[in-house]
């Protein structure tokens, strides 16, 4: 008679087979899990943008106009940024505050709006800033002396969860900026820091070229969008800079006038041919202006700043295109939207709808001159030279078939 014995353990071969099977399953499931997480982040990003759209409509209902892109207090002399305690009382925001500043009470950020709209005292230095604060243009250089906390506060509703950028040199990062149309001409408006009235010719040129929902330093309303709110982009998404010379978040310096673009002026020669999402080593850096540091003059680093690389996008180059600056980061440039999502960006339409625009959208002739009154530009009132993409960025160009599916 034989005695039967039950096995109490796996053999080594069986254990290795089980481990191999588990490894294969994890390998198969991990991309799906990552894709699901990104889908959730993308949905959250879209929802944040939707809330901003609702805030714009509530703002319009309250004030009968849109929030101003380029608002605040004019520079009447003295040190406008207030980098010292003595200068703080005379600081001004130079009419450089973004459209997002006025939206803070409408996205449940009443506390920060109270700080902005009233005198604010820096707890460390004791400096007291006037209502609407100092200019947000160069606070990395000055924050060790005095701090204006509202501009340095990161507001969750202004961030896309897919964007990994955190901390300095960002000073209140954002992923949502205003659409100013299909031309880089007059991108920062025509009213100087002092608030003086612009010349007649400058005003005429601004009317001809600033064709987006937001006109810098000017009041506007939904009634101005005659192409239809559902056919006009109001704002777009941008990726914030990570310090890696990404062509979408740091500008290169064009060796010519981008408004009279002709193939050679779009900074293509500065792109690394082996890694086309990044600038080549030793590329031509955009000149600095305003006393700020190079590190802080990048995309998405200042939610309160309205001017160019921080607060604007235009519908010239398609989404996730390179940033090419004509002069410096405060002024003229080709500023497409960008994102950390795969294949495109979110845009906010005038009616509050959030749409996803792919990188392959029809964008016309990228080498065309822009619309404006100077002789070298496309005449005022012309059809956008930048195709469907350009037409979506204009508020009153009377172009048909501009709907995003």
Short mmCIF file of C-alpha atoms in Angstrom, two decimals:
data_model
loop_
_atom_site.label_atom_id
_atom_site.label_comp_id
_atom_site.label_asym_id
_atom_site.label_seq_id
_atom_site.Cartn_x
_atom_site.Cartn_y
_atom_site.Cartn_z
CA UNK A 1 0.00 0.00 0.00
CA UNK A 2 1.28 3.54 -1.00
CA UNK A 3 0.65 6.59 1.11
CA UNK A 4 -0.61 9.72 -0.81
CA UNK A 5 0.86 13.11 0.09
CA UNK A 6 -0.69 16.55 -0.72
CA UNK A 7 1.73 19.17 -2.10
CA UNK A 8 1.96 22.20 0.19
CA UNK A 9 3.91 24.63 -2.09
CA UNK A 10 4.57 25.74 -5.67
CA UNK A 11 7.57 24.51 -7.52
CA UNK A 12 10.15 27.09 -8.61
CA UNK A 13 9.09 26.76 -12.25
CA UNK A 14 5.42 27.38 -11.38
CA UNK A 15 6.34 30.46 -9.32
CA UNK A 16 8.38 31.92 -12.18
CA UNK A 17 5.54 31.31 -14.61
CA UNK A 18 3.06 33.13 -12.33
CA UNK A 19 5.46 36.07 -11.90
CA UNK A 20 5.93 36.27 -15.66
CA UNK A 21 2.17 36.28 -16.23
CA UNK A 22 1.69 39.04 -13.64
CA UNK A 23 4.49 41.07 -15.28
CA UNK A 24 2.84 40.77 -18.70
CA UNK A 25 -0.54 41.82 -17.30
CA UNK A 26 0.99 44.84 -15.53
CA UNK A 27 2.78 45.78 -18.74
CA UNK A 28 -0.49 45.61 -20.63
CA UNK A 29 -2.53 47.47 -18.03
CA UNK A 30 -0.08 50.26 -17.12
CA UNK A 31 -0.52 52.25 -20.38
CA UNK A 32 -4.28 51.95 -19.98
CA UNK A 33 -4.07 53.21 -16.40
CA UNK A 34 -1.85 56.11 -17.46
CA UNK A 35 -4.21 56.94 -20.30
CA UNK A 36 -7.17 56.88 -17.91
CA UNK A 37 -5.37 59.20 -15.52
CA UNK A 38 -4.54 61.64 -18.31
CA UNK A 39 -8.14 61.48 -19.52
CA UNK A 40 -9.26 62.42 -16.00
CA UNK A 41 -6.73 65.27 -15.84
CA UNK A 42 -7.82 66.49 -19.26
CA UNK A 43 -11.44 66.45 -18.15
CA UNK A 44 -10.53 68.40 -15.02
CA UNK A 45 -8.62 70.91 -17.15
CA UNK A 46 -11.64 71.33 -19.40
CA UNK A 47 -13.85 71.83 -16.36
CA UNK A 48 -11.54 74.55 -15.00
CA UNK A 49 -11.76 76.34 -18.32
CA UNK A 50 -15.53 75.93 -18.32
CA UNK A 51 -15.70 77.61 -14.91
CA UNK A 52 -13.64 80.50 -16.27
CA UNK A 53 -16.10 80.79 -19.15
CA UNK A 54 -19.01 80.95 -16.72
CA UNK A 55 -17.13 83.58 -14.72
CA UNK A 56 -16.70 85.71 -17.85
CA UNK A 57 -20.45 85.52 -18.56
CA UNK A 58 -21.29 86.39 -14.96
CA UNK A 59 -18.84 89.30 -15.12
CA UNK A 60 -20.51 90.50 -18.31
CA UNK A 61 -23.94 90.22 -16.71
CA UNK A 62 -22.75 92.32 -13.77
CA UNK A 63 -20.82 95.02 -15.66
CA UNK A 64 -22.23 94.83 -19.22
CA UNK A 65 -18.75 94.32 -20.61
CA UNK A 66 -15.89 91.81 -20.63
CA UNK A 67 -12.99 91.96 -18.17
CA UNK A 68 -10.24 94.18 -19.55
CA UNK A 69 -7.00 92.67 -20.81
CA UNK A 70 -4.45 95.26 -19.66
CA UNK A 71 -6.12 96.97 -16.73
CA UNK A 72 -5.03 98.41 -13.40
CA UNK A 73 -3.48 101.77 -12.52
CA UNK A 74 -1.35 103.92 -14.86
CA UNK A 75 2.26 104.79 -14.12
CA UNK A 76 2.26 108.42 -13.00
CA UNK A 77 5.95 108.55 -12.15
CA UNK A 78 8.17 107.19 -9.43
CA UNK A 79 9.12 103.53 -9.15
CA UNK A 80 6.09 101.62 -10.45
CA UNK A 81 7.17 98.17 -9.30
CA UNK A 82 7.88 99.26 -5.75
CA UNK A 83 10.93 97.02 -5.15
CA UNK A 84 11.81 98.99 -1.99
CA UNK A 85 9.73 99.77 1.06
CA UNK A 86 9.94 103.49 0.33
CA UNK A 87 8.70 103.06 -3.24
CA UNK A 88 5.79 100.75 -2.40
CA UNK A 89 3.20 103.49 -1.67
CA UNK A 90 3.75 104.94 -5.15
CA UNK A 91 3.73 101.64 -6.99
CA UNK A 92 1.38 101.12 -9.92
CA UNK A 93 0.37 98.17 -12.06
CA UNK A 94 1.16 100.04 -15.31
CA UNK A 95 -2.12 98.98 -16.94
CA UNK A 96 -0.58 95.50 -17.25
CA UNK A 97 -3.02 93.34 -15.29
CA UNK A 98 -4.60 90.42 -17.11
CA UNK A 99 -8.27 89.65 -17.67
CA UNK A 100 -7.99 86.94 -14.98
CA UNK A 101 -7.54 89.52 -12.21
CA UNK A 102 -11.07 90.87 -12.60
CA UNK A 103 -12.49 87.33 -12.66
CA UNK A 104 -11.25 86.36 -9.19
CA UNK A 105 -14.50 87.30 -7.37
CA UNK A 106 -16.45 85.25 -9.91
CA UNK A 107 -14.51 82.00 -9.35
CA UNK A 108 -14.87 81.95 -5.56
CA UNK A 109 -11.62 83.83 -4.95
CA UNK A 110 -13.17 86.79 -3.17
CA UNK A 111 -10.45 86.78 -0.52
CA UNK A 112 -7.64 87.40 -2.98
CA UNK A 113 -9.73 90.04 -4.76
CA UNK A 114 -10.12 91.87 -1.45
CA UNK A 115 -6.34 91.91 -1.11
CA UNK A 116 -5.91 93.23 -4.65
CA UNK A 117 -8.62 95.89 -4.59
CA UNK A 118 -7.57 97.34 -1.21
CA UNK A 119 -4.23 98.56 0.17
CA UNK A 120 -2.07 95.54 0.93
CA UNK A 121 0.70 95.39 3.54
CA UNK A 122 3.67 93.09 3.12
CA UNK A 123 3.92 91.30 6.50
CA UNK A 124 7.72 90.99 6.27
CA UNK A 125 8.79 94.51 5.30
CA UNK A 126 5.73 96.46 6.37
CA UNK A 127 5.47 98.05 2.90
CA UNK A 128 1.93 99.12 2.01
CA UNK A 129 0.94 98.81 -1.65
CA UNK A 130 -1.97 100.77 -3.15
CA UNK A 131 -5.14 99.14 -4.54
CA UNK A 132 -4.50 97.07 -7.70
CA UNK A 133 -0.95 96.57 -6.54
CA UNK A 134 2.41 96.98 -8.26
CA UNK A 135 3.34 95.79 -11.72
CA UNK A 136 3.64 91.99 -11.93
CA UNK A 137 6.42 92.15 -14.51
CA UNK A 138 9.56 91.49 -12.41
CA UNK A 139 8.87 90.12 -8.97
CA UNK A 140 11.49 87.38 -8.99
CA UNK A 141 14.15 90.09 -8.98
CA UNK A 142 12.48 92.04 -6.15
CA UNK A 143 10.61 89.60 -3.94
CA UNK A 144 13.49 89.39 -1.47
CA UNK A 145 12.93 93.09 -0.63
CA UNK A 146 9.16 93.38 -0.69
CA UNK A 147 6.50 90.83 -1.53
CA UNK A 148 3.10 91.42 -3.07
CA UNK A 149 1.46 88.12 -2.19
CA UNK A 150 -1.59 88.31 -4.50
CA UNK A 151 0.60 88.15 -7.63
CA UNK A 152 2.61 85.29 -6.14
CA UNK A 153 -0.46 83.23 -5.21
CA UNK A 154 -1.23 80.25 -7.40
CA UNK A 155 -4.97 79.86 -7.96
CA UNK A 156 -6.01 76.22 -8.55
CA UNK A 157 -8.79 77.21 -10.96
CA UNK A 158 -6.23 78.80 -13.27
CA UNK A 159 -4.13 75.62 -13.52
CA UNK A 160 -4.41 72.55 -15.74
CA UNK A 161 -3.75 69.32 -13.78
CA UNK A 162 -1.80 67.90 -16.74
CA UNK A 163 0.83 70.62 -16.44
CA UNK A 164 3.67 69.59 -14.07
CA UNK A 165 5.18 73.06 -13.61
CA UNK A 166 5.51 74.11 -9.96
CA UNK A 167 7.33 76.70 -7.89
CA UNK A 168 9.91 79.32 -8.79
CA UNK A 169 10.64 80.96 -11.12
CA UNK A 170 6.88 80.77 -11.58
CA UNK A 171 5.11 83.51 -9.64
CA UNK A 172 1.52 82.34 -9.67
CA UNK A 173 1.43 80.04 -12.69
CA UNK A 174 -1.50 79.85 -15.07
CA UNK A 175 -2.47 77.71 -18.06
CA UNK A 176 -5.18 79.97 -19.51
CA UNK A 177 -4.62 83.16 -21.50
CA UNK A 178 -6.64 85.61 -23.61
CA UNK A 179 -7.06 85.38 -27.38
CA UNK A 180 -6.18 88.66 -29.10
CA UNK A 181 -6.84 87.64 -32.69
CA UNK A 182 -4.84 86.77 -35.79
CA UNK A 183 -2.23 89.56 -35.85
CA UNK A 184 0.83 90.42 -33.77
CA UNK A 185 0.47 94.09 -34.69
CA UNK A 186 -0.39 96.25 -31.65
CA UNK A 187 -0.31 93.14 -29.43
CA UNK A 188 0.04 95.26 -26.29
CA UNK A 189 -2.24 98.07 -27.34
CA UNK A 190 -1.34 101.65 -28.02
CA UNK A 191 -1.69 103.34 -24.62
CA UNK A 192 1.61 103.92 -22.84
CA UNK A 193 2.37 103.04 -19.24
CA UNK A 194 1.51 106.59 -18.25
CA UNK A 195 -2.06 106.15 -19.45
CA UNK A 196 -1.78 108.94 -21.99
CA UNK A 197 -4.11 108.87 -24.97
CA UNK A 198 -2.55 107.19 -27.99
CA UNK A 199 -1.98 109.02 -31.24
CA UNK A 200 -4.72 108.99 -33.85
CA UNK A 201 -2.67 106.79 -36.18
CA UNK A 202 -1.92 104.30 -33.42
CA UNK A 203 -5.62 104.11 -32.56
CA UNK A 204 -6.48 103.50 -36.23
CA UNK A 205 -3.88 100.75 -36.45
CA UNK A 206 -5.17 99.14 -33.25
CA UNK A 207 -8.71 99.03 -34.64
CA UNK A 208 -7.46 97.42 -37.86
CA UNK A 209 -5.21 94.76 -36.36
CA UNK A 210 -6.58 93.87 -32.90
CA UNK A 211 -9.32 91.59 -34.18
CA UNK A 212 -9.73 89.20 -31.23
CA UNK A 213 -12.31 89.11 -28.43
CA UNK A 214 -9.88 90.92 -26.13
CA UNK A 215 -8.41 94.20 -27.31
CA UNK A 216 -5.45 95.20 -25.12
CA UNK A 217 -6.23 98.06 -22.73
CA UNK A 218 -9.66 98.60 -24.27
CA UNK A 219 -13.19 97.86 -23.09
CA UNK A 220 -15.16 95.30 -25.10
CA UNK A 221 -18.46 93.45 -24.83
CA UNK A 222 -20.28 90.49 -26.34
CA UNK A 223 -22.05 92.83 -28.74
CA UNK A 224 -18.69 93.39 -30.46
CA UNK A 225 -18.47 89.70 -31.42
CA UNK A 226 -20.57 89.82 -34.57
CA UNK A 227 -19.21 86.54 -35.94
CA UNK A 228 -21.15 84.77 -33.18
CA UNK A 229 -20.04 83.70 -29.73
CA UNK A 230 -19.98 80.02 -30.68
CA UNK A 231 -17.70 80.73 -33.66
CA UNK A 232 -15.11 82.87 -31.88
CA UNK A 233 -12.28 81.81 -29.56
CA UNK A 234 -12.15 83.86 -26.37
CA UNK A 235 -9.22 82.22 -24.55
CA UNK A 236 -6.81 79.34 -24.92
CA UNK A 237 -4.59 76.96 -23.02
CA UNK A 238 -0.82 77.25 -22.62
CA UNK A 239 1.83 75.00 -21.11
CA UNK A 240 3.89 76.61 -18.35
CA UNK A 241 7.67 76.71 -18.73
CA UNK A 242 9.80 73.97 -17.11
CA UNK A 243 13.19 75.54 -17.80
CA UNK A 244 14.00 73.09 -20.59
CA UNK A 245 14.15 75.40 -23.65
CA UNK A 246 10.85 74.06 -24.97
CA UNK A 247 9.94 75.92 -28.17
CA UNK A 248 6.36 76.26 -26.89
CA UNK A 249 7.20 77.96 -23.59
CA UNK A 250 10.34 80.01 -24.24
CA UNK A 251 10.69 82.43 -27.13
CA UNK A 252 13.53 82.70 -29.61
CA UNK A 253 14.48 86.04 -31.12
CA UNK A 254 13.43 86.53 -34.74
CA UNK A 255 16.01 88.26 -36.92
CA UNK A 256 13.28 90.29 -38.59
CA UNK A 257 9.77 91.62 -38.25
CA UNK A 258 7.37 88.75 -37.52
CA UNK A 259 4.43 90.90 -38.63
CA UNK A 260 5.87 90.87 -42.13
CA UNK A 261 6.67 87.19 -41.90
CA UNK A 262 8.30 85.43 -44.81
CA UNK A 263 9.58 81.92 -44.06
CA UNK A 264 12.98 83.10 -42.73
CA UNK A 265 11.57 85.17 -39.88
CA UNK A 266 9.76 82.51 -37.88
CA UNK A 267 12.75 81.29 -35.85
CA UNK A 268 12.84 77.92 -37.64
CA UNK A 269 16.65 78.01 -37.82
CA UNK A 270 16.84 78.11 -34.04
CA UNK A 271 15.12 74.73 -33.57
CA UNK A 272 17.24 71.69 -32.69
CA UNK A 273 16.96 69.39 -35.76
CA UNK A 274 17.45 66.30 -33.60
CA UNK A 275 14.88 67.34 -30.96
CA UNK A 276 12.41 69.61 -32.75
CA UNK A 277 10.40 70.42 -29.63
CA UNK A 278 13.42 72.26 -28.20
CA UNK A 279 15.67 75.13 -29.25
CA UNK A 280 19.17 74.24 -30.46
CA UNK A 281 22.13 74.80 -28.10
CA UNK A 282 23.20 78.44 -28.27
CA UNK A 283 19.99 79.68 -29.90
CA UNK A 284 19.35 83.43 -30.15
CA UNK A 285 17.76 84.43 -26.85
CA UNK A 286 15.08 87.11 -26.71
CA UNK A 287 16.47 90.38 -25.25
CA UNK A 288 15.43 91.16 -21.71
CA UNK A 289 13.43 94.24 -20.78
CA UNK A 290 12.13 95.88 -17.65
CA UNK A 291 14.78 94.70 -15.22
CA UNK A 292 13.37 91.17 -14.89
CA UNK A 293 15.37 87.97 -15.10
CA UNK A 294 15.50 85.65 -18.09
CA UNK A 295 14.12 82.79 -16.00
CA UNK A 296 10.86 84.59 -15.21
CA UNK A 297 10.18 85.84 -18.75
CA UNK A 298 8.65 82.57 -19.90
CA UNK A 299 5.22 81.17 -20.73
CA UNK A 300 2.66 80.67 -17.96
CA UNK A 301 4.68 82.04 -15.05
CA UNK A 302 2.57 85.11 -14.10
CA UNK A 303 -1.22 84.78 -14.01
CA UNK A 304 -1.68 88.50 -13.30
CA UNK A 305 0.41 89.76 -16.24
CA UNK A 306 -1.41 90.67 -19.47
CA UNK A 307 1.44 91.30 -21.86
CA UNK A 308 2.52 88.94 -24.65
CA UNK A 309 4.40 85.82 -23.53
CA UNK A 310 2.58 85.69 -20.16
CA UNK A 311 -0.99 86.59 -21.00
CA UNK A 312 -1.69 86.37 -24.74
CA UNK A 313 -2.05 83.91 -27.56
CA UNK A 314 -2.78 84.60 -31.20
CA UNK A 315 -4.22 82.44 -33.96
CA UNK A 316 -1.30 82.65 -36.39
CA UNK A 317 0.80 79.52 -35.91
CA UNK A 318 -1.26 76.40 -35.09
CA UNK A 319 -1.48 74.92 -31.56
CA UNK A 320 1.80 73.76 -30.01
CA UNK A 321 3.82 75.80 -32.51
CA UNK A 322 7.01 77.62 -31.57
CA UNK A 323 7.15 81.03 -29.87
CA UNK A 324 8.99 83.61 -31.98
CA UNK A 325 9.48 87.09 -30.54
CA UNK A 326 10.08 90.16 -32.66
CA UNK A 327 11.73 92.32 -30.02
CA UNK A 328 11.37 91.19 -26.41
CA UNK A 329 9.03 89.24 -24.18
CA UNK A 330 6.95 92.32 -23.46
CA UNK A 331 6.16 93.06 -27.09
CA UNK A 332 5.42 91.60 -30.51
CA UNK A 333 5.58 87.87 -31.17
CA UNK A 334 4.02 84.76 -32.63
CA UNK A 335 2.35 83.22 -29.58
CA UNK A 336 0.42 80.01 -30.30
CA UNK A 337 -1.42 78.13 -27.53
CA UNK A 338 0.10 74.92 -26.17
CA UNK A 339 -0.63 72.14 -23.71
CA UNK A 340 0.64 68.95 -22.08
CA UNK A 341 -2.24 67.01 -23.65
CA UNK A 342 -1.62 64.78 -26.60
CA UNK A 343 -2.28 66.29 -30.02
CA UNK A 344 -3.90 69.65 -29.28
CA UNK A 345 -5.16 72.26 -26.83
CA UNK A 346 -8.36 73.38 -25.16
CA UNK A 347 -9.91 76.66 -26.26
CA UNK A 348 -12.76 78.60 -24.64
CA UNK A 349 -15.36 79.87 -27.08
CA UNK A 350 -17.32 83.07 -26.61
CA UNK A 351 -20.46 81.17 -25.62
CA UNK A 352 -18.60 79.43 -22.79
CA UNK A 353 -18.13 76.10 -24.57
CA UNK A 354 -14.75 74.40 -24.25
CA UNK A 355 -13.45 72.75 -27.42
CA UNK A 356 -10.33 70.70 -28.16
CA UNK A 357 -8.42 71.97 -31.19
CA UNK A 358 -5.88 69.63 -32.79
CA UNK A 359 -2.40 70.63 -33.88
CA UNK A 360 -3.36 69.82 -37.46
CA UNK A 361 -6.08 72.48 -37.77
CA UNK A 362 -5.98 74.31 -41.10
CA UNK A 363 -3.89 77.43 -40.49
CA UNK A 364 -3.47 79.00 -43.92
CA UNK A 365 -0.20 80.61 -44.98
CA UNK A 366 2.17 80.93 -42.03
CA UNK A 367 4.49 83.08 -44.17
CA UNK A 368 1.85 85.73 -44.80
CA UNK A 369 2.13 89.26 -43.49
CA UNK A 370 -0.34 90.12 -40.75
CA UNK A 371 -3.37 92.39 -40.92
CA UNK A 372 -2.73 96.07 -40.16
CA UNK A 373 -2.48 99.58 -41.58
CA UNK A 374 1.29 99.74 -42.39
CA UNK A 375 1.99 99.35 -46.11
CA UNK A 376 3.83 96.03 -45.70
CA UNK A 377 0.85 94.38 -43.97
CA UNK A 378 -2.39 92.86 -45.26
CA UNK A 379 -5.02 95.63 -45.65
CA UNK A 380 -7.57 96.14 -42.84
CA UNK A 381 -10.78 94.16 -43.23
CA UNK A 382 -9.10 91.35 -45.17
CA UNK A 383 -9.92 87.70 -44.70
CA UNK A 384 -7.57 86.10 -42.21
CA UNK A 385 -4.44 84.82 -43.99
CA UNK A 386 -4.20 82.05 -41.39
CA UNK A 387 -7.10 79.94 -42.58
CA UNK A 388 -9.71 78.40 -40.30
CA UNK A 389 -7.46 78.89 -37.29
CA UNK A 390 -7.06 82.60 -37.97
CA UNK A 391 -10.78 83.05 -38.63
CA UNK A 392 -11.67 81.46 -35.29
CA UNK A 393 -9.56 84.08 -33.55
CA UNK A 394 -11.34 87.07 -35.07
CA UNK A 395 -14.53 88.49 -33.61
CA UNK A 396 -15.99 90.38 -36.59
CA UNK A 397 -14.37 89.31 -39.86
CA UNK A 398 -17.62 87.89 -41.33
CA UNK A 399 -15.96 84.65 -42.39
CA UNK A 400 -18.17 81.60 -42.83
CA UNK A 401 -17.57 77.91 -42.04
CA UNK A 402 -15.49 78.49 -38.92
CA UNK A 403 -17.17 75.98 -36.61
CA UNK A 404 -15.09 73.53 -34.57
CA UNK A 405 -16.65 70.09 -34.44
#
